[in-house]
PDB file of C-alpha atoms in Angstrom:
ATOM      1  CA  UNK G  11       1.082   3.396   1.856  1.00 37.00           C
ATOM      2  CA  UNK G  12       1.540   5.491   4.827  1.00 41.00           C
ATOM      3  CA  UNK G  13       1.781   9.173   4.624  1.00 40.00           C
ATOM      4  CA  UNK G  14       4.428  11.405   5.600  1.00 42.00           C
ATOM      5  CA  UNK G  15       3.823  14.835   6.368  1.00 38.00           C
ATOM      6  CA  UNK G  16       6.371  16.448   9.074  1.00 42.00           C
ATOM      7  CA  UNK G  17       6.326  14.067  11.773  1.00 41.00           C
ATOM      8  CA  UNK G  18       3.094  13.119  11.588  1.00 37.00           C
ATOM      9  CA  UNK G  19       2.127   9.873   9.822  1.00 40.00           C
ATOM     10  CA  UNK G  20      -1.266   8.143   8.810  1.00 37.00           C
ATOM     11  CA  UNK G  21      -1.586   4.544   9.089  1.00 40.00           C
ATOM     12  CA  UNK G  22      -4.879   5.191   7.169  1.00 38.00           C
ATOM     13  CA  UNK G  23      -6.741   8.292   6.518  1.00 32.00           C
ATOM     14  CA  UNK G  24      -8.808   8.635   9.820  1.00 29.00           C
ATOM     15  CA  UNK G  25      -5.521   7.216  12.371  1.00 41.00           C
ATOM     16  CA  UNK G  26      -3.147  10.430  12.447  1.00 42.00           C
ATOM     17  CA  UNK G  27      -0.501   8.962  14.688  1.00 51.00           C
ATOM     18  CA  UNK G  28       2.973  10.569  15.560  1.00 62.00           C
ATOM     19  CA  UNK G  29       6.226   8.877  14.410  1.00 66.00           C
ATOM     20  CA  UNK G  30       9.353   9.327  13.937  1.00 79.00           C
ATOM     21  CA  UNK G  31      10.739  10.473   9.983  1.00 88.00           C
ATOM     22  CA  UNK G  32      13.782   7.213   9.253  1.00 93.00           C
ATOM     23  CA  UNK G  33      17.448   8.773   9.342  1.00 93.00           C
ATOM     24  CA  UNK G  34      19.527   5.776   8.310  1.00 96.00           C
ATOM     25  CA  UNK G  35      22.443   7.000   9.935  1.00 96.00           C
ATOM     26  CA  UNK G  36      20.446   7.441  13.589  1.00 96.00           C
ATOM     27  CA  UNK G  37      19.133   4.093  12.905  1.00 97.00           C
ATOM     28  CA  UNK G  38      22.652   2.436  12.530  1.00 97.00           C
ATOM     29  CA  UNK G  39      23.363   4.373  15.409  1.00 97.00           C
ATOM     30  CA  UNK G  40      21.397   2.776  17.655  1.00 97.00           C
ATOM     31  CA  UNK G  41      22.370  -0.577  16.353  1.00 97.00           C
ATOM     32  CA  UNK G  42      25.703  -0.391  16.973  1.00 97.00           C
ATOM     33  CA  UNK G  43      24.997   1.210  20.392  1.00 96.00           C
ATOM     34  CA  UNK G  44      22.945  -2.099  20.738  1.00 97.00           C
ATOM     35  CA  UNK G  45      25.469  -4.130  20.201  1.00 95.00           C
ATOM     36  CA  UNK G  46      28.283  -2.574  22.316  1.00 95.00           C
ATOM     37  CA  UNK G  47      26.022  -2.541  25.110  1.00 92.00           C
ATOM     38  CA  UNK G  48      26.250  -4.932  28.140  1.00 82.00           C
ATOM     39  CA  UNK G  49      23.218  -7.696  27.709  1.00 73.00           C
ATOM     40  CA  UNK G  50      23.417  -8.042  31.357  1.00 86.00           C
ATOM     41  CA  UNK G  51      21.602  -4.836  31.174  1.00 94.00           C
ATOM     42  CA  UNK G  52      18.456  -6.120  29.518  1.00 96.00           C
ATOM     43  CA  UNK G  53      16.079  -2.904  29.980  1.00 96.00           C
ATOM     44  CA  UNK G  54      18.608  -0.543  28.237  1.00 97.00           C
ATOM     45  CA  UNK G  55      18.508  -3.366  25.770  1.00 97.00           C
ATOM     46  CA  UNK G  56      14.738  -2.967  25.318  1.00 97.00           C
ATOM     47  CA  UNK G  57      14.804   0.422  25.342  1.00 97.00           C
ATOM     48  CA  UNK G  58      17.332   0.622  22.517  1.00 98.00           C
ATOM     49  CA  UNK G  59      15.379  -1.731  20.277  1.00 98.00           C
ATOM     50  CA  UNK G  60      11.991  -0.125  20.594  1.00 98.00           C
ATOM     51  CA  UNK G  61      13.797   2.706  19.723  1.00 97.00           C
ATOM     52  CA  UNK G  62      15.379   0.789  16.593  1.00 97.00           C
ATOM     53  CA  UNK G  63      11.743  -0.303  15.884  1.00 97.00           C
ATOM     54  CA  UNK G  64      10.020   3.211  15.950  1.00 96.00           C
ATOM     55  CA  UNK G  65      12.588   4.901  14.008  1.00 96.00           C
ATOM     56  CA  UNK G  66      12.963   1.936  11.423  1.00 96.00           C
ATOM     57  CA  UNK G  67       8.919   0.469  11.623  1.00 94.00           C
ATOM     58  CA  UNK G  68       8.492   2.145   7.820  1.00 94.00           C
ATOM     59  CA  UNK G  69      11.137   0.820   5.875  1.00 96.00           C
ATOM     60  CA  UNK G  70      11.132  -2.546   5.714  1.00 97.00           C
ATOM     61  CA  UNK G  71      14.464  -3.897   6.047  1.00 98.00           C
ATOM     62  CA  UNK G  72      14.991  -1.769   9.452  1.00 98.00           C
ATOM     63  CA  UNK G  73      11.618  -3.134  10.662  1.00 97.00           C
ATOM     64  CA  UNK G  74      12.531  -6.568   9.829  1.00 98.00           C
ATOM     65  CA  UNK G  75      16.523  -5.964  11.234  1.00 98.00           C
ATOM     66  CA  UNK G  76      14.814  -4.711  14.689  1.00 98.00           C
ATOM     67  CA  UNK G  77      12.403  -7.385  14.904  1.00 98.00           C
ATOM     68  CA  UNK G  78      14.988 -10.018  14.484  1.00 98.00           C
ATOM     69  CA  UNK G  79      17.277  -8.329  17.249  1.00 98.00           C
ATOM     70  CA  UNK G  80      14.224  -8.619  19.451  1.00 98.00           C
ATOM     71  CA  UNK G  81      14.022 -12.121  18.461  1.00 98.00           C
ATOM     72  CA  UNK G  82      17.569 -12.774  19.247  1.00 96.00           C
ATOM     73  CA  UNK G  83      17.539 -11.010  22.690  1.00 97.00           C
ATOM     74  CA  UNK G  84      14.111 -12.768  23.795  1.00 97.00           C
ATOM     75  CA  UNK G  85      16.269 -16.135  22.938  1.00 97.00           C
ATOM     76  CA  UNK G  86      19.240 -14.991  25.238  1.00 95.00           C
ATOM     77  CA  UNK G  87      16.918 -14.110  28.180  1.00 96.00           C
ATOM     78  CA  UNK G  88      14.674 -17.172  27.726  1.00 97.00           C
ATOM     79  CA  UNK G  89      11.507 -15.293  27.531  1.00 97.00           C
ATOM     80  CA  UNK G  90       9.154 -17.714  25.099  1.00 97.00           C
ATOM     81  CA  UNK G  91       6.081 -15.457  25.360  1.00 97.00           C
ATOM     82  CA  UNK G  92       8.668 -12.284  23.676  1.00 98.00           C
ATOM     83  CA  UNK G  93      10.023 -14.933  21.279  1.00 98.00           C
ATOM     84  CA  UNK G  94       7.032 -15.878  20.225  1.00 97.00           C
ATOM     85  CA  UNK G  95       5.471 -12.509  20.053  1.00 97.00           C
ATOM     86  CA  UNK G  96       8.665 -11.757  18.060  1.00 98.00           C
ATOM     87  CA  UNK G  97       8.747 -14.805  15.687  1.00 97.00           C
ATOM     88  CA  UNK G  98       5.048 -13.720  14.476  1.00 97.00           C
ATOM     89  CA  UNK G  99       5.826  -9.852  14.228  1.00 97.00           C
ATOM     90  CA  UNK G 100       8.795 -11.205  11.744  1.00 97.00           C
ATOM     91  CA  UNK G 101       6.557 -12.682   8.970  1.00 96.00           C
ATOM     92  CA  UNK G 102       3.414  -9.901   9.730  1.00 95.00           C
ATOM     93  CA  UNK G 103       6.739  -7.480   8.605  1.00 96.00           C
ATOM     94  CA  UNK G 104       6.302  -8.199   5.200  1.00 96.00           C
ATOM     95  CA  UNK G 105       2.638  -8.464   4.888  1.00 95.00           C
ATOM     96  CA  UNK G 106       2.237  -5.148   6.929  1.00 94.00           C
ATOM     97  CA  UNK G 107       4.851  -3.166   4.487  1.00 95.00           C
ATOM     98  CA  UNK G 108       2.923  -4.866   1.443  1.00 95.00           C
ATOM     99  CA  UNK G 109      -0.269  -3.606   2.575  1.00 93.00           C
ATOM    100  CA  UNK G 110       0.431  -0.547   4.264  1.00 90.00           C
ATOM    101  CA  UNK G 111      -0.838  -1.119   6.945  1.00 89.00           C
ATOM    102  CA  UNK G 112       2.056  -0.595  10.138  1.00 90.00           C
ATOM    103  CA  UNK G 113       1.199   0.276  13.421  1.00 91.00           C
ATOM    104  CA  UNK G 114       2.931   3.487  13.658  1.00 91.00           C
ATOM    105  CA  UNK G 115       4.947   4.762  17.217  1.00 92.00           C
ATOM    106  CA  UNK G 116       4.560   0.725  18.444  1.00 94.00           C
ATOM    107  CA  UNK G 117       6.963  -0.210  19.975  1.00 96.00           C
ATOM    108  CA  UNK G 118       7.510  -3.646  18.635  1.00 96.00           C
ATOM    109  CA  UNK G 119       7.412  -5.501  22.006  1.00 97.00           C
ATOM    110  CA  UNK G 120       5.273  -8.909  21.895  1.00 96.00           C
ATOM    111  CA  UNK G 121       3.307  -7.055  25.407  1.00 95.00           C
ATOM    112  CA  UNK G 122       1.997  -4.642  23.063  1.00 93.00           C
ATOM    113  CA  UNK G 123      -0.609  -5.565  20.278  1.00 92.00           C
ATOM    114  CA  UNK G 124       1.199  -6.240  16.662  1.00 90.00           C
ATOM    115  CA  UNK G 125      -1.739  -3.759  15.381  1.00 90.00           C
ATOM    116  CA  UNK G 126      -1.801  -1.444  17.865  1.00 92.00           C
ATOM    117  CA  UNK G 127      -0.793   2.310  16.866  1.00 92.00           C
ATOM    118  CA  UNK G 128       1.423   3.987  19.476  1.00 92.00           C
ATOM    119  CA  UNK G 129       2.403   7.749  19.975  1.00 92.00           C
ATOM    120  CA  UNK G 130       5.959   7.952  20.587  1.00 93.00           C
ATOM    121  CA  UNK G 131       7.149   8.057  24.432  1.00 92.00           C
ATOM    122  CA  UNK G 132       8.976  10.842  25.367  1.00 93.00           C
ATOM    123  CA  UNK G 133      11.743   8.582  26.644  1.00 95.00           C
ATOM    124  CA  UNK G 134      11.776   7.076  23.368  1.00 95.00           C
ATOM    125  CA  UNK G 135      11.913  10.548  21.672  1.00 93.00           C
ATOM    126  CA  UNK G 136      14.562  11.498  23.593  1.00 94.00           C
ATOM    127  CA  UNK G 137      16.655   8.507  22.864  1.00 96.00           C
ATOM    128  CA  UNK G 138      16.398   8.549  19.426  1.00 95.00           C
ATOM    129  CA  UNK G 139      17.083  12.674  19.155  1.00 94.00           C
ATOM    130  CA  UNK G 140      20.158  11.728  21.138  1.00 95.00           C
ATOM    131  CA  UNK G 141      21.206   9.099  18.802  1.00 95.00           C
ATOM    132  CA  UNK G 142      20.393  11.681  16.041  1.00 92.00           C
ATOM    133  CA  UNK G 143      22.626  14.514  17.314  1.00 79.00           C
ATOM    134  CA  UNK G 144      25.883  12.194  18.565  1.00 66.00           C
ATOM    135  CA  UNK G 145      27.902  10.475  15.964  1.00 59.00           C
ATOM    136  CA  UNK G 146      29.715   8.658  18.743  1.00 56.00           C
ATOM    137  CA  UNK G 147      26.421   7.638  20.894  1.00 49.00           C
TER     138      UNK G 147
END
């Protein structure tokens, strides 16, 4: 099981990685801000889910809820290599949680590697400390 100390997570003992502590109320947040949001406007999009995805990527039914948005918007923008990427990443959630073994801070994005630790972006930071602070984000 991953570690929590701060904001500062192992994904095993020797991979100190940054993350983000889950707030279930910034992580609904976000959702709903996902869903109100133009889909013409497909980076924002993006950006909102890998936000979803770093806040939510240790508890498993956020990870699985963000990866199956990603799925969903890779089907409305016809991107097969994302929707494929995302179709794997939703049975690896699961296995991943089971194991303990998450790639902490990634973004969730099929252009990233499903094992890959991340730190957190400071656009991504930002984002999510918005969505922390504003009730009506």
């Amino acid at each position: 099981m991953p570690v929590t100390t701060g904001t500062t997570t192992m994904a095993t003992p020797i991979e100190p990685v940054e993350t983000v502590a889950f707030d279930a109320r910034t992580f609904e947040r976000l959702s709903q801000a996902y869903r109100r949001l133009d889909h013409h406007d497909v980076a924002q999009a993006w950006h909102l889910l890998e936000a979803m995805h770093v806040l939510g990527q240790t508890r498993l039914l956020p990870h699985a809820r963000s990866h199956w948005a990603m799925l969903g918007l890779a089907w409305r923008t016809r991107d097969s290599a994302e929707l494929s990427g995302q179709f794997l990443r939703l049975l690896l959630v699961p296995l991943g949680h089971l194991l303990g073994r998450l790639p902490l801070g990634n973004t969730g994005r099929a252009n990233i590697g499903a094992f890959q630790p991340m730190a957190v972006t400071p656009k991504l930071w930002a984002t999510i400390r918005q969505f922390q602070s504003s009730p009506d984000s």
